XYZ file of C-alpha atoms in Angstrom:
183
model
C 0.003 0.174 -0.360
C 1.115 3.407 -0.829
C 1.467 5.928 1.978
C 1.869 9.793 2.127
C 4.524 11.097 4.083
C 2.612 12.016 6.914
C 1.114 8.365 7.062
C 4.267 6.919 6.762
C 5.712 9.173 9.415
C 2.980 7.812 11.893
C 3.231 4.035 10.888
C 6.892 4.090 11.277
C 6.622 6.023 14.752
C 4.916 3.137 16.383
C 6.371 0.332 14.613
C 9.680 1.714 16.220
C 8.102 2.274 19.358
C 6.671 -1.131 19.426
C 9.613 -2.971 18.084
C 9.209 -2.551 14.523
C 7.171 -4.240 11.787
C 6.272 -7.626 11.355
C 3.863 -10.068 12.383
C 4.950 -11.533 15.580
C 2.258 -10.661 17.993
C 4.798 -11.807 20.848
C 6.855 -8.840 20.060
C 4.222 -6.188 20.752
C 4.236 -4.467 24.315
C 1.184 -5.492 26.606
C 0.355 -4.211 29.786
C -2.229 -4.690 32.637
C -4.288 -1.444 33.451
C -6.998 -0.961 36.383
C -9.995 -1.430 34.131
C -8.082 -4.345 31.953
C -5.315 -5.338 29.569
C -3.891 -3.685 26.827
C -2.144 -4.545 23.826
C -0.625 -2.580 21.148
C -1.910 -2.617 17.612
C 0.029 -2.362 14.585
C -0.431 0.902 12.756
C -0.156 -0.276 9.282
C -2.858 -2.870 9.889
C -5.171 0.201 11.680
C -4.324 2.401 8.640
C -5.559 -0.274 6.354
C -8.672 -0.631 8.026
C -9.303 2.956 8.650
C -8.645 3.666 5.012
C -11.090 0.750 4.002
C -13.978 2.175 6.281
C -13.200 5.818 5.404
C -12.937 7.103 8.851
C -13.260 10.857 6.855
C -16.864 10.295 6.994
C -17.474 10.751 10.804
C -16.810 13.799 12.383
C -15.498 12.200 15.715
C -13.457 8.858 16.571
C -13.646 7.821 20.076
C -10.997 4.748 20.988
C -12.090 2.979 24.201
C -9.129 1.764 25.883
C -6.773 4.093 23.689
C -3.182 2.652 25.420
C -0.351 4.658 24.025
C -2.437 6.498 21.064
C -1.419 4.209 18.148
C -5.357 3.713 16.981
C -5.838 7.448 17.836
C -3.040 8.978 15.791
C -3.788 6.920 12.979
C -7.380 7.624 13.232
C -6.094 11.363 13.540
C -4.894 11.123 9.799
C -8.652 10.783 8.748
C -10.826 12.608 11.416
C -10.815 14.286 15.124
C -10.120 11.571 17.587
C -9.989 11.004 20.929
C -8.662 8.294 23.374
C -9.792 7.308 26.404
C -7.426 5.314 28.872
C -7.600 4.553 32.578
C -3.767 3.891 32.791
C -1.993 7.454 33.431
C 1.275 6.102 32.270
C -0.112 5.219 28.537
C -2.266 8.477 28.359
C 1.136 10.245 28.796
C 2.517 8.179 25.915
C -0.081 8.649 24.029
C 0.177 12.576 24.285
C 3.737 12.405 23.590
C 3.265 10.810 20.722
C 0.240 13.119 19.266
C 2.811 15.745 20.142
C 5.678 14.060 18.493
C 3.731 13.559 15.267
C 2.316 17.344 15.559
C -1.624 15.968 15.565
C -2.619 17.449 18.622
C -4.647 19.625 16.918
C -7.051 16.684 15.634
C -6.394 14.160 18.513
C -6.499 14.241 22.180
C -6.390 11.837 25.506
C -8.605 11.669 28.385
C -7.442 9.583 31.517
C -10.710 7.997 32.836
C -12.633 4.797 32.547
C -14.418 5.027 29.353
C -17.639 3.878 30.995
C -17.604 7.097 32.959
C -17.612 9.289 29.662
C -20.045 10.744 27.488
C -18.923 8.171 24.612
C -22.218 8.326 22.750
C -21.229 12.027 21.497
C -18.922 10.280 19.025
C -20.502 8.748 15.915
C -17.386 6.207 15.541
C -16.236 4.165 18.374
C -13.213 1.786 18.523
C -12.433 -0.954 20.753
C -10.113 -3.794 20.780
C -11.943 -5.626 23.511
C -10.026 -7.765 26.016
C -13.505 -8.856 27.535
C -17.070 -9.296 26.310
C -18.127 -5.650 25.351
C -21.694 -5.941 27.283
C -21.142 -3.123 29.306
C -20.284 -0.840 26.350
C -23.778 -2.209 24.566
C -25.537 -1.338 27.724
C -24.227 2.585 27.752
C -24.790 2.804 23.969
C -28.482 2.221 24.255
C -30.430 4.463 21.684
C -26.878 5.601 20.020
C -26.852 5.580 16.298
C -23.315 5.537 15.156
C -20.639 3.282 13.932
C -18.581 0.813 16.082
C -15.510 -0.851 15.024
C -14.406 -3.954 17.099
C -10.672 -4.837 16.435
C -10.223 -8.595 16.680
C -12.565 -11.592 16.559
C -13.078 -12.570 20.134
C -15.638 -10.466 21.766
C -18.674 -9.362 19.135
C -21.494 -7.432 20.369
C -25.076 -8.738 20.896
C -26.969 -5.934 20.315
C -25.390 -4.647 17.002
C -25.379 -6.139 13.528
C -22.089 -6.522 11.484
C -22.153 -4.588 8.360
C -18.862 -5.533 7.007
C -15.627 -7.829 8.178
C -12.363 -6.730 7.141
C -9.366 -8.682 7.089
C -5.647 -7.695 7.059
C -3.086 -10.167 7.590
C -3.951 -12.327 10.470
C -6.115 -9.214 11.837
C -9.627 -8.616 11.543
C -11.777 -5.301 12.037
C -15.684 -5.835 12.189
C -17.907 -2.720 11.280
C -21.327 -2.826 13.311
C -23.856 -0.441 13.119
C -26.178 0.480 15.859
C -28.946 1.453 13.376
C -29.142 -2.403 12.190
C -28.541 -3.943 15.667
C -31.480 -5.622 17.169
C -33.018 -4.849 20.552
C -32.937 -7.816 22.985
């Protein structure tokens, strides 16, 4: 895939931070936080997914459990992006990444449990879940946006899949609240 200079800069920044490009999942950083586990995502995979989803059509992207900011900074290439992360160390790393990449006008971070925040204000939510997403779904009753779930492990029950994308061994499923069934 051909990248612009800025896209290549963001991808390279996180590849270097996470130990370089490659497909070895064991090489990526991992951290336990007060709200669960965080594992880094590959920026080149995220970029591919976000381009295919056309994130530029959304006014606000929020990453639930944003870790060190790789998804938010990548999303910031397309739209305004906010990351919500409970771990202060990871929020600090994420904020530094946005500054280093000169994305601070499009990308911001909040240190909090995302379930205590007004996430319904976003029209696009992203999560790489480490547990079932029941609490997220409950907090989104009446919401009419798009939910992006990275990885195959915890599909939502109340949202309907619109599209399943694959890149290498990774998957991203696009869910619509409007198409979702009520329980």
